[in-house]
């Protein structure tokens, strides 16, 4: 076998008392799609940031095409044939699509951007990513759905590599299909194959193991910051990969408890929003888990936002219990409805605040002033119940992995003691074990017959379902 494109040996990284990388070994060949797998908090993001030049490893060797790879920063890495698309998007929502695609590589003459050339560069990159589904490069990013924003960032990565004059040697895709519908996901996988056939090595970080089977040649599994296993995708079963990731078998991952159908707690009839949905009719009963399916752009997110009062209702009937008509988000929360956004970084969480603050801020009006001791005790309870991997209640949410951030968003609703949970893509970007945990929590909530306080701090008016840990 020829010299590997990327070789890592014994890579370690520590942040204070936390050992984020405890000895990572990885080898990827030229033109290979190499899947990087692991549970949330396993060290995948830290490792990718080392490769991108965002942080430097404390120990170990990183070689790219046989030469030591230690870029001085992301710009240096990009100029040497590296590109990375993060799970949490780094787009500028106030700029249009074309400006985002050529951001940092704007063609200029005498300090003036050549708009015609920039637009052509953007159109070429967008065509590779979006395929026959045309997108207007003059559209403002903020006006695009989350899935299209993700595709725009991938187009930016391709345009950046082309503008540098370097061959795109190494491309990192972190959960690239987490917000995409089936058609766009298939287009992206085809693009990944096309890039690999052209000699680009792709590190494909994902929790969707079916995609690994479809597009990957080899894989490496991280667990607790170290390499837990690797091998050929075609010669390894999905069950074996899951065991490497979790360190155990995951049995009965998606329980379905027996329950009695309760009264209608939420209903809509011919509901129409400002743009979407056009005509939605449904009934949600107490103790029921109601799935809302559809391709990207069908109006799933818009339906939940209209129910919660984030988007306006144009016509139709919306009823919560005996209460008829639309209401503000604050009113909906007071009525016992909680909403978890698919965009947890932009809408669902205050990333710069601690876990305890994120969990308790929405309940201050009922529980009195913010008392750190009570907030930390409540946070410790939910950290334990949901298995949130963190250093403690005081840790800032932005320091957590995507899956653990998602658990914090869910824990906030549970702490607030809502009766109806509107969960928009609740398993987006989280690992198989965390997905099973979310399914377990939803099943336990729906199946609970007796509501009693299990909170250790005796919160005022607190009434949460006790959720047994597995």
Short mmCIF file of C-alpha atoms in Angstrom, two decimals:
data_model
loop_
_atom_site.label_atom_id
_atom_site.label_comp_id
_atom_site.label_asym_id
_atom_site.label_seq_id
_atom_site.Cartn_x
_atom_site.Cartn_y
_atom_site.Cartn_z
CA UNK A 1 0.00 0.00 0.00
CA UNK A 2 1.26 3.49 -0.85
CA UNK A 3 2.08 6.11 1.74
CA UNK A 4 -1.09 7.17 3.58
CA UNK A 5 -2.55 10.61 2.98
CA UNK A 6 -3.15 11.11 6.72
CA UNK A 7 -1.35 9.36 9.58
CA UNK A 8 -1.96 9.98 13.29
CA UNK A 9 -0.07 8.24 16.07
CA UNK A 10 -0.63 8.74 19.79
CA UNK A 11 -2.33 12.15 19.49
CA UNK A 12 -3.19 13.57 22.92
CA UNK A 13 -4.81 16.83 24.03
CA UNK A 14 -5.66 18.04 27.52
CA UNK A 15 -7.83 20.99 28.59
CA UNK A 16 -7.03 21.59 32.24
CA UNK A 17 -8.01 18.46 34.12
CA UNK A 18 -9.95 17.07 31.13
CA UNK A 19 -8.13 14.66 28.83
CA UNK A 20 -9.98 15.22 25.56
CA UNK A 21 -7.69 13.04 23.43
CA UNK A 22 -6.02 10.15 25.19
CA UNK A 23 -4.05 8.60 22.34
CA UNK A 24 -5.62 8.59 18.87
CA UNK A 25 -4.27 6.46 16.03
CA UNK A 26 -5.74 6.87 12.54
CA UNK A 27 -4.63 6.11 9.01
CA UNK A 28 -6.45 7.26 5.86
CA UNK A 29 -5.38 6.66 2.27
CA UNK A 30 -5.44 8.93 -0.78
CA UNK A 31 -8.91 9.02 -2.32
CA UNK A 32 -10.50 7.25 0.64
CA UNK A 33 -13.74 8.06 2.45
CA UNK A 34 -12.76 7.34 6.04
CA UNK A 35 -15.56 7.36 8.61
CA UNK A 36 -14.69 8.77 12.05
CA UNK A 37 -17.18 7.40 14.56
CA UNK A 38 -17.86 7.60 18.27
CA UNK A 39 -20.37 8.66 20.88
CA UNK A 40 -20.87 12.33 21.73
CA UNK A 41 -17.92 13.46 23.83
CA UNK A 42 -15.61 10.77 22.43
CA UNK A 43 -13.15 13.38 21.13
CA UNK A 44 -14.10 13.59 17.45
CA UNK A 45 -14.55 17.37 17.35
CA UNK A 46 -11.34 17.97 19.28
CA UNK A 47 -9.44 15.77 16.85
CA UNK A 48 -10.89 17.58 13.83
CA UNK A 49 -9.95 20.93 15.37
CA UNK A 50 -6.37 19.69 15.73
CA UNK A 51 -6.32 18.85 12.03
CA UNK A 52 -7.87 22.22 11.14
CA UNK A 53 -5.23 24.17 13.09
CA UNK A 54 -7.76 25.55 15.57
CA UNK A 55 -5.88 23.93 18.46
CA UNK A 56 -2.52 22.19 18.73
CA UNK A 57 -2.01 18.66 20.03
CA UNK A 58 0.04 18.26 23.20
CA UNK A 59 1.63 14.98 22.10
CA UNK A 60 1.72 12.64 19.14
CA UNK A 61 2.47 12.77 15.43
CA UNK A 62 0.25 14.06 12.63
CA UNK A 63 1.51 13.54 9.07
CA UNK A 64 -0.11 14.67 5.82
CA UNK A 65 1.39 13.08 2.71
CA UNK A 66 4.40 12.07 4.80
CA UNK A 67 5.18 15.58 6.09
CA UNK A 68 4.51 16.89 9.60
CA UNK A 69 1.10 18.60 9.73
CA UNK A 70 0.89 21.41 12.26
CA UNK A 71 -0.84 24.39 10.61
CA UNK A 72 -0.54 27.79 12.28
CA UNK A 73 -4.29 28.33 12.04
CA UNK A 74 -7.37 27.56 9.95
CA UNK A 75 -6.31 29.94 7.16
CA UNK A 76 -2.92 28.25 6.91
CA UNK A 77 -4.63 24.84 6.77
CA UNK A 78 -7.01 25.97 4.03
CA UNK A 79 -4.12 27.36 1.95
CA UNK A 80 -2.48 23.93 2.05
CA UNK A 81 -5.39 21.91 0.71
CA UNK A 82 -7.50 21.35 3.84
CA UNK A 83 -11.20 22.13 4.18
CA UNK A 84 -13.68 21.48 6.97
CA UNK A 85 -17.43 21.83 7.27
CA UNK A 86 -18.55 22.00 10.90
CA UNK A 87 -21.78 20.54 12.24
CA UNK A 88 -22.66 23.89 13.85
CA UNK A 89 -22.69 26.11 10.81
CA UNK A 90 -20.34 29.08 10.45
CA UNK A 91 -22.32 31.15 7.96
CA UNK A 92 -23.10 34.87 8.01
CA UNK A 93 -26.91 35.06 8.05
CA UNK A 94 -27.08 38.74 7.05
CA UNK A 95 -25.11 38.14 3.82
CA UNK A 96 -26.41 36.54 0.65
CA UNK A 97 -25.49 33.07 -0.58
CA UNK A 98 -22.82 34.23 -3.05
CA UNK A 99 -21.06 36.33 -0.39
CA UNK A 100 -20.99 33.34 1.97
CA UNK A 101 -19.58 31.00 -0.66
CA UNK A 102 -16.66 33.31 -1.52
CA UNK A 103 -16.16 34.67 2.00
CA UNK A 104 -12.43 35.08 2.61
CA UNK A 105 -11.51 34.36 -1.02
CA UNK A 106 -13.25 37.30 -2.69
CA UNK A 107 -11.71 38.04 -6.11
CA UNK A 108 -10.59 41.67 -6.00
CA UNK A 109 -8.72 44.20 -8.09
CA UNK A 110 -7.24 47.33 -6.53
CA UNK A 111 -9.12 46.47 -3.34
CA UNK A 112 -12.51 46.28 -5.06
CA UNK A 113 -14.40 42.98 -5.18
CA UNK A 114 -15.07 41.81 -8.72
CA UNK A 115 -18.72 40.94 -8.30
CA UNK A 116 -19.10 39.19 -11.64
CA UNK A 117 -16.20 36.84 -10.97
CA UNK A 118 -17.36 36.25 -7.40
CA UNK A 119 -20.87 35.36 -8.57
CA UNK A 120 -19.48 32.92 -11.13
CA UNK A 121 -17.30 31.24 -8.51
CA UNK A 122 -20.31 30.95 -6.25
CA UNK A 123 -22.55 29.55 -9.00
CA UNK A 124 -19.98 26.90 -9.94
CA UNK A 125 -19.58 25.73 -6.35
CA UNK A 126 -23.33 25.79 -5.71
CA UNK A 127 -23.99 23.74 -8.85
CA UNK A 128 -21.67 21.00 -7.59
CA UNK A 129 -23.45 20.81 -4.25
CA UNK A 130 -27.10 21.49 -5.12
CA UNK A 131 -27.07 19.70 -8.48
CA UNK A 132 -30.16 20.33 -10.60
CA UNK A 133 -31.95 22.07 -7.72
CA UNK A 134 -31.06 25.66 -8.55
CA UNK A 135 -30.58 28.24 -5.80
CA UNK A 136 -30.44 32.00 -6.29
CA UNK A 137 -27.01 33.24 -5.08
CA UNK A 138 -28.61 36.58 -4.19
CA UNK A 139 -30.82 34.97 -1.51
CA UNK A 140 -30.01 36.03 2.04
CA UNK A 141 -28.72 33.15 4.15
CA UNK A 142 -31.16 33.99 6.96
CA UNK A 143 -34.04 33.31 4.55
CA UNK A 144 -32.87 29.76 3.76
CA UNK A 145 -33.91 26.65 5.67
CA UNK A 146 -31.24 25.05 7.83
CA UNK A 147 -30.63 22.25 5.31
CA UNK A 148 -29.79 24.70 2.53
CA UNK A 149 -27.48 26.66 4.82
CA UNK A 150 -25.54 23.46 5.41
CA UNK A 151 -25.17 22.89 1.67
CA UNK A 152 -23.99 26.49 1.21
CA UNK A 153 -21.20 25.91 3.75
CA UNK A 154 -20.09 22.82 1.85
CA UNK A 155 -20.03 24.91 -1.33
CA UNK A 156 -17.86 27.45 0.52
CA UNK A 157 -15.37 24.71 1.44
CA UNK A 158 -15.10 23.59 -2.18
CA UNK A 159 -14.74 27.15 -3.47
CA UNK A 160 -12.04 27.92 -0.91
CA UNK A 161 -9.95 24.93 -1.93
CA UNK A 162 -10.29 25.79 -5.61
CA UNK A 163 -9.36 29.45 -5.04
CA UNK A 164 -6.20 28.53 -3.12
CA UNK A 165 -4.77 26.84 -6.20
CA UNK A 166 -4.08 23.76 -4.08
CA UNK A 167 -5.56 20.37 -4.68
CA UNK A 168 -8.18 19.61 -2.06
CA UNK A 169 -6.17 16.99 -0.22
CA UNK A 170 -8.19 16.53 2.94
CA UNK A 171 -11.87 17.35 3.50
CA UNK A 172 -13.56 16.95 6.89
CA UNK A 173 -17.35 16.70 6.92
CA UNK A 174 -18.86 16.81 10.42
CA UNK A 175 -22.42 15.42 10.39
CA UNK A 176 -23.00 16.75 6.84
CA UNK A 177 -26.47 15.22 6.33
CA UNK A 178 -27.91 15.91 9.79
CA UNK A 179 -30.30 18.56 8.42
CA UNK A 180 -30.76 17.28 4.87
CA UNK A 181 -33.70 15.57 3.24
CA UNK A 182 -33.29 12.34 1.32
CA UNK A 183 -32.69 13.98 -2.08
CA UNK A 184 -30.07 16.44 -0.84
CA UNK A 185 -28.40 13.75 1.28
CA UNK A 186 -28.13 11.49 -1.78
CA UNK A 187 -26.65 14.37 -3.78
CA UNK A 188 -24.10 15.01 -1.03
CA UNK A 189 -23.07 11.35 -0.86
CA UNK A 190 -22.61 11.36 -4.62
CA UNK A 191 -20.43 14.46 -4.30
CA UNK A 192 -18.34 12.76 -1.60
CA UNK A 193 -17.73 9.79 -3.91
CA UNK A 194 -16.84 12.16 -6.76
CA UNK A 195 -14.29 14.02 -4.64
CA UNK A 196 -12.74 10.77 -3.41
CA UNK A 197 -12.44 9.45 -6.96
CA UNK A 198 -10.58 12.67 -7.79
CA UNK A 199 -7.97 11.98 -5.09
CA UNK A 200 -9.41 13.87 -2.12
CA UNK A 201 -9.33 12.09 1.22
CA UNK A 202 -12.60 12.60 3.06
CA UNK A 203 -12.94 12.23 6.84
CA UNK A 204 -16.64 11.59 7.25
CA UNK A 205 -17.78 12.23 10.84
CA UNK A 206 -21.29 10.92 11.32
CA UNK A 207 -23.73 9.11 13.59
CA UNK A 208 -25.71 7.74 10.64
CA UNK A 209 -24.14 4.32 10.25
CA UNK A 210 -26.20 3.50 7.17
CA UNK A 211 -24.33 6.29 5.36
CA UNK A 212 -21.02 4.76 6.43
CA UNK A 213 -22.06 1.53 4.69
CA UNK A 214 -23.01 3.44 1.55
CA UNK A 215 -20.02 5.72 1.15
CA UNK A 216 -17.14 4.66 3.44
CA UNK A 217 -14.21 2.35 2.74
CA UNK A 218 -12.60 2.26 6.18
CA UNK A 219 -13.50 3.54 9.66
CA UNK A 220 -11.97 4.52 12.99
CA UNK A 221 -13.95 4.50 16.24
CA UNK A 222 -13.08 6.82 19.14
CA UNK A 223 -14.17 6.16 22.72
CA UNK A 224 -13.20 8.27 25.72
CA UNK A 225 -10.65 10.17 23.63
CA UNK A 226 -8.76 7.13 22.33
CA UNK A 227 -8.98 4.82 19.32
CA UNK A 228 -11.29 1.94 20.23
CA UNK A 229 -11.12 0.14 16.89
CA UNK A 230 -10.81 0.46 13.14
CA UNK A 231 -11.25 -1.65 10.04
CA UNK A 232 -12.81 -2.13 6.64
CA UNK A 233 -16.45 -1.07 6.44
CA UNK A 234 -17.38 -3.94 4.13
CA UNK A 235 -15.93 -6.52 6.54
CA UNK A 236 -17.51 -5.16 9.76
CA UNK A 237 -21.13 -5.36 10.86
CA UNK A 238 -23.08 -2.38 12.16
CA UNK A 239 -23.59 -4.19 15.47
CA UNK A 240 -19.84 -4.63 15.85
CA UNK A 241 -19.25 -0.91 15.19
CA UNK A 242 -21.90 0.05 17.75
CA UNK A 243 -20.22 -2.19 20.34
CA UNK A 244 -16.91 -0.43 19.66
CA UNK A 245 -18.59 2.96 20.08
CA UNK A 246 -20.51 2.19 23.26
CA UNK A 247 -18.23 -0.40 24.81
CA UNK A 248 -21.30 -2.62 25.31
CA UNK A 249 -24.33 -4.05 23.54
CA UNK A 250 -27.31 -1.70 23.24
CA UNK A 251 -30.40 -3.85 23.64
CA UNK A 252 -34.00 -2.63 23.32
CA UNK A 253 -32.79 0.73 22.07
CA UNK A 254 -36.26 2.00 21.18
CA UNK A 255 -38.82 0.86 23.77
CA UNK A 256 -42.54 1.13 23.13
CA UNK A 257 -44.55 0.93 26.34
CA UNK A 258 -48.21 -0.02 26.50
CA UNK A 259 -50.41 2.96 27.27
CA UNK A 260 -54.04 4.02 27.31
CA UNK A 261 -55.22 6.73 24.93
CA UNK A 262 -56.03 9.92 26.82
CA UNK A 263 -58.00 13.03 26.04
CA UNK A 264 -57.08 15.44 23.24
CA UNK A 265 -54.59 18.03 24.54
CA UNK A 266 -53.60 19.72 21.27
CA UNK A 267 -55.39 19.88 17.94
CA UNK A 268 -55.27 21.75 14.66
CA UNK A 269 -57.79 21.98 11.84
CA UNK A 270 -56.88 23.37 8.41
CA UNK A 271 -54.06 25.31 10.06
CA UNK A 272 -52.10 27.62 7.73
CA UNK A 273 -49.03 29.64 8.64
CA UNK A 274 -47.57 32.77 7.08
CA UNK A 275 -45.81 30.59 4.51
CA UNK A 276 -46.09 26.99 5.73
CA UNK A 277 -47.97 24.84 6.60
CA UNK A 278 -50.69 25.25 4.03
CA UNK A 279 -53.36 23.01 5.56
CA UNK A 280 -52.51 20.94 8.64
CA UNK A 281 -55.04 18.90 10.61
CA UNK A 282 -54.20 16.59 13.50
CA UNK A 283 -55.03 15.62 17.09
CA UNK A 284 -52.52 14.91 19.87
CA UNK A 285 -53.76 12.93 22.87
CA UNK A 286 -52.38 12.70 26.37
CA UNK A 287 -49.65 10.07 26.66
CA UNK A 288 -49.18 9.90 22.89
CA UNK A 289 -46.02 10.33 20.81
CA UNK A 290 -47.11 11.82 17.49
CA UNK A 291 -44.59 11.69 14.65
CA UNK A 292 -44.53 14.41 11.99
CA UNK A 293 -42.80 13.24 8.83
CA UNK A 294 -42.01 14.84 5.51
CA UNK A 295 -39.16 15.90 3.26
CA UNK A 296 -37.15 19.05 3.93
CA UNK A 297 -39.33 22.02 3.01
CA UNK A 298 -42.62 20.22 3.61
CA UNK A 299 -43.45 22.44 6.59
CA UNK A 300 -42.60 20.26 9.60
CA UNK A 301 -40.59 22.94 11.41
CA UNK A 302 -43.00 25.68 10.41
CA UNK A 303 -45.91 23.71 11.87
CA UNK A 304 -44.24 23.42 15.28
CA UNK A 305 -43.20 27.08 15.22
CA UNK A 306 -46.77 28.15 14.43
CA UNK A 307 -48.12 26.05 17.30
CA UNK A 308 -45.60 27.56 19.71
CA UNK A 309 -46.25 31.12 18.57
CA UNK A 310 -42.88 31.76 16.96
CA UNK A 311 -44.50 32.10 13.51
CA UNK A 312 -47.83 33.71 12.78
CA UNK A 313 -51.00 31.75 12.00
CA UNK A 314 -52.81 32.89 8.88
CA UNK A 315 -55.96 30.80 9.12
CA UNK A 316 -57.46 27.67 10.58
CA UNK A 317 -58.10 26.47 14.11
CA UNK A 318 -55.51 25.78 16.82
CA UNK A 319 -56.60 24.47 20.20
CA UNK A 320 -54.61 23.70 23.36
CA UNK A 321 -56.86 21.84 25.76
CA UNK A 322 -59.92 24.08 26.02
CA UNK A 323 -58.03 27.19 24.86
CA UNK A 324 -58.65 28.27 21.29
CA UNK A 325 -56.42 30.41 19.07
CA UNK A 326 -52.74 31.33 18.66
CA UNK A 327 -50.61 32.66 21.51
CA UNK A 328 -47.13 34.00 22.19
CA UNK A 329 -44.26 31.64 23.16
CA UNK A 330 -44.41 32.94 26.74
CA UNK A 331 -48.10 32.14 26.89
CA UNK A 332 -47.56 28.70 25.39
CA UNK A 333 -44.91 27.96 28.01
CA UNK A 334 -47.34 29.03 30.74
CA UNK A 335 -49.90 26.66 29.18
CA UNK A 336 -47.45 23.79 29.56
CA UNK A 337 -46.01 23.57 26.04
CA UNK A 338 -42.27 23.38 25.50
CA UNK A 339 -40.38 23.71 22.20
CA UNK A 340 -36.94 22.31 21.32
CA UNK A 341 -35.60 23.91 18.14
CA UNK A 342 -33.69 21.96 15.50
CA UNK A 343 -31.24 24.90 15.55
CA UNK A 344 -30.02 24.37 19.10
CA UNK A 345 -27.02 26.68 18.69
CA UNK A 346 -28.98 29.59 17.24
CA UNK A 347 -32.31 29.27 19.06
CA UNK A 348 -32.41 26.44 21.56
CA UNK A 349 -29.61 27.31 23.97
CA UNK A 350 -27.63 30.22 25.40
CA UNK A 351 -24.25 28.72 24.58
CA UNK A 352 -22.19 31.17 26.64
CA UNK A 353 -24.13 30.35 29.83
CA UNK A 354 -23.69 27.37 32.11
CA UNK A 355 -25.72 24.16 32.07
CA UNK A 356 -27.45 25.22 35.29
CA UNK A 357 -28.41 28.62 33.88
CA UNK A 358 -29.74 27.10 30.65
CA UNK A 359 -31.86 24.62 32.59
CA UNK A 360 -33.44 27.07 35.00
CA UNK A 361 -33.72 30.47 33.29
CA UNK A 362 -37.13 29.76 31.72
CA UNK A 363 -38.54 28.85 35.14
CA UNK A 364 -37.43 31.91 37.09
CA UNK A 365 -40.88 33.48 36.98
CA UNK A 366 -42.31 30.51 38.88
CA UNK A 367 -39.40 29.67 41.15
CA UNK A 368 -38.35 33.14 42.25
CA UNK A 369 -34.88 34.67 41.86
CA UNK A 370 -31.96 32.72 40.46
CA UNK A 371 -30.32 30.90 43.36
CA UNK A 372 -27.08 29.22 42.23
CA UNK A 373 -27.25 26.46 44.84
CA UNK A 374 -30.78 25.39 43.86
CA UNK A 375 -30.02 25.74 40.16
CA UNK A 376 -26.88 23.61 40.43
CA UNK A 377 -28.72 20.92 42.41
CA UNK A 378 -31.50 20.79 39.82
CA UNK A 379 -28.95 20.67 36.99
CA UNK A 380 -27.04 17.86 38.73
CA UNK A 381 -30.29 15.88 38.86
CA UNK A 382 -30.90 16.15 35.11
CA UNK A 383 -27.23 15.61 34.27
CA UNK A 384 -27.51 12.31 36.09
CA UNK A 385 -30.92 11.36 34.68
CA UNK A 386 -30.04 12.06 31.03
CA UNK A 387 -26.40 11.03 31.21
CA UNK A 388 -25.03 14.42 30.12
CA UNK A 389 -21.25 14.18 29.76
CA UNK A 390 -19.81 17.30 31.38
CA UNK A 391 -17.56 18.48 34.20
CA UNK A 392 -20.56 19.71 36.21
CA UNK A 393 -23.48 22.18 36.31
CA UNK A 394 -21.16 25.19 36.02
CA UNK A 395 -19.67 24.15 32.68
CA UNK A 396 -20.62 26.38 29.75
CA UNK A 397 -22.90 24.74 27.21
CA UNK A 398 -20.69 25.76 24.28
CA UNK A 399 -17.97 23.47 25.64
CA UNK A 400 -20.22 20.38 25.31
CA UNK A 401 -20.49 18.10 22.31
CA UNK A 402 -23.52 18.49 20.05
CA UNK A 403 -25.33 15.50 21.51
CA UNK A 404 -24.85 16.67 25.07
CA UNK A 405 -26.06 20.13 24.10
CA UNK A 406 -29.19 18.48 22.75
CA UNK A 407 -29.69 16.71 26.07
CA UNK A 408 -29.43 20.06 27.89
CA UNK A 409 -32.15 21.48 25.63
CA UNK A 410 -34.40 18.51 26.45
CA UNK A 411 -33.56 18.71 30.16
CA UNK A 412 -34.68 22.36 30.23
CA UNK A 413 -38.16 21.35 29.08
CA UNK A 414 -38.33 18.50 31.57
CA UNK A 415 -37.21 20.77 34.41
CA UNK A 416 -39.84 23.31 33.40
CA UNK A 417 -42.42 20.52 33.75
CA UNK A 418 -44.16 21.00 30.41
CA UNK A 419 -47.08 18.75 29.51
CA UNK A 420 -46.61 18.90 25.73
CA UNK A 421 -43.17 18.68 24.13
CA UNK A 422 -42.67 19.96 20.59
CA UNK A 423 -39.39 18.31 19.55
CA UNK A 424 -38.00 19.43 16.18
CA UNK A 425 -35.34 16.93 15.01
CA UNK A 426 -34.48 15.91 18.60
CA UNK A 427 -31.85 13.37 17.50
CA UNK A 428 -30.08 15.62 15.00
CA UNK A 429 -26.33 15.14 15.25
CA UNK A 430 -26.29 12.75 18.21
CA UNK A 431 -24.88 9.24 18.50
CA UNK A 432 -26.75 5.93 18.58
CA UNK A 433 -26.61 5.68 22.37
CA UNK A 434 -27.92 9.22 22.83
CA UNK A 435 -30.68 8.56 20.30
CA UNK A 436 -31.71 5.57 22.36
CA UNK A 437 -31.69 7.76 25.48
CA UNK A 438 -33.96 10.35 23.85
CA UNK A 439 -36.31 7.57 22.72
CA UNK A 440 -36.33 6.13 26.24
CA UNK A 441 -37.13 9.50 27.80
CA UNK A 442 -39.98 10.17 25.34
CA UNK A 443 -41.41 6.70 25.93
CA UNK A 444 -41.16 7.08 29.71
CA UNK A 445 -42.89 10.47 29.63
CA UNK A 446 -45.71 9.22 27.45
CA UNK A 447 -46.23 6.08 29.49
CA UNK A 448 -46.14 7.73 32.94
CA UNK A 449 -49.46 7.37 34.76
CA UNK A 450 -48.69 9.04 38.06
CA UNK A 451 -46.92 12.37 38.20
CA UNK A 452 -44.83 13.02 41.27
CA UNK A 453 -41.96 15.26 42.12
CA UNK A 454 -38.55 13.61 41.71
CA UNK A 455 -36.57 16.84 41.76
CA UNK A 456 -34.07 16.87 44.65
CA UNK A 457 -34.45 20.56 45.41
CA UNK A 458 -38.20 20.81 46.08
CA UNK A 459 -38.90 23.38 43.36
CA UNK A 460 -42.06 25.39 43.77
CA UNK A 461 -44.91 23.81 41.78
CA UNK A 462 -42.48 21.21 40.50
CA UNK A 463 -44.08 18.09 39.10
CA UNK A 464 -41.89 15.94 36.88
CA UNK A 465 -42.13 12.35 35.80
CA UNK A 466 -39.57 10.10 37.49
CA UNK A 467 -37.42 8.61 34.73
CA UNK A 468 -35.51 5.48 35.70
CA UNK A 469 -31.98 5.27 34.34
CA UNK A 470 -31.29 2.19 32.18
#
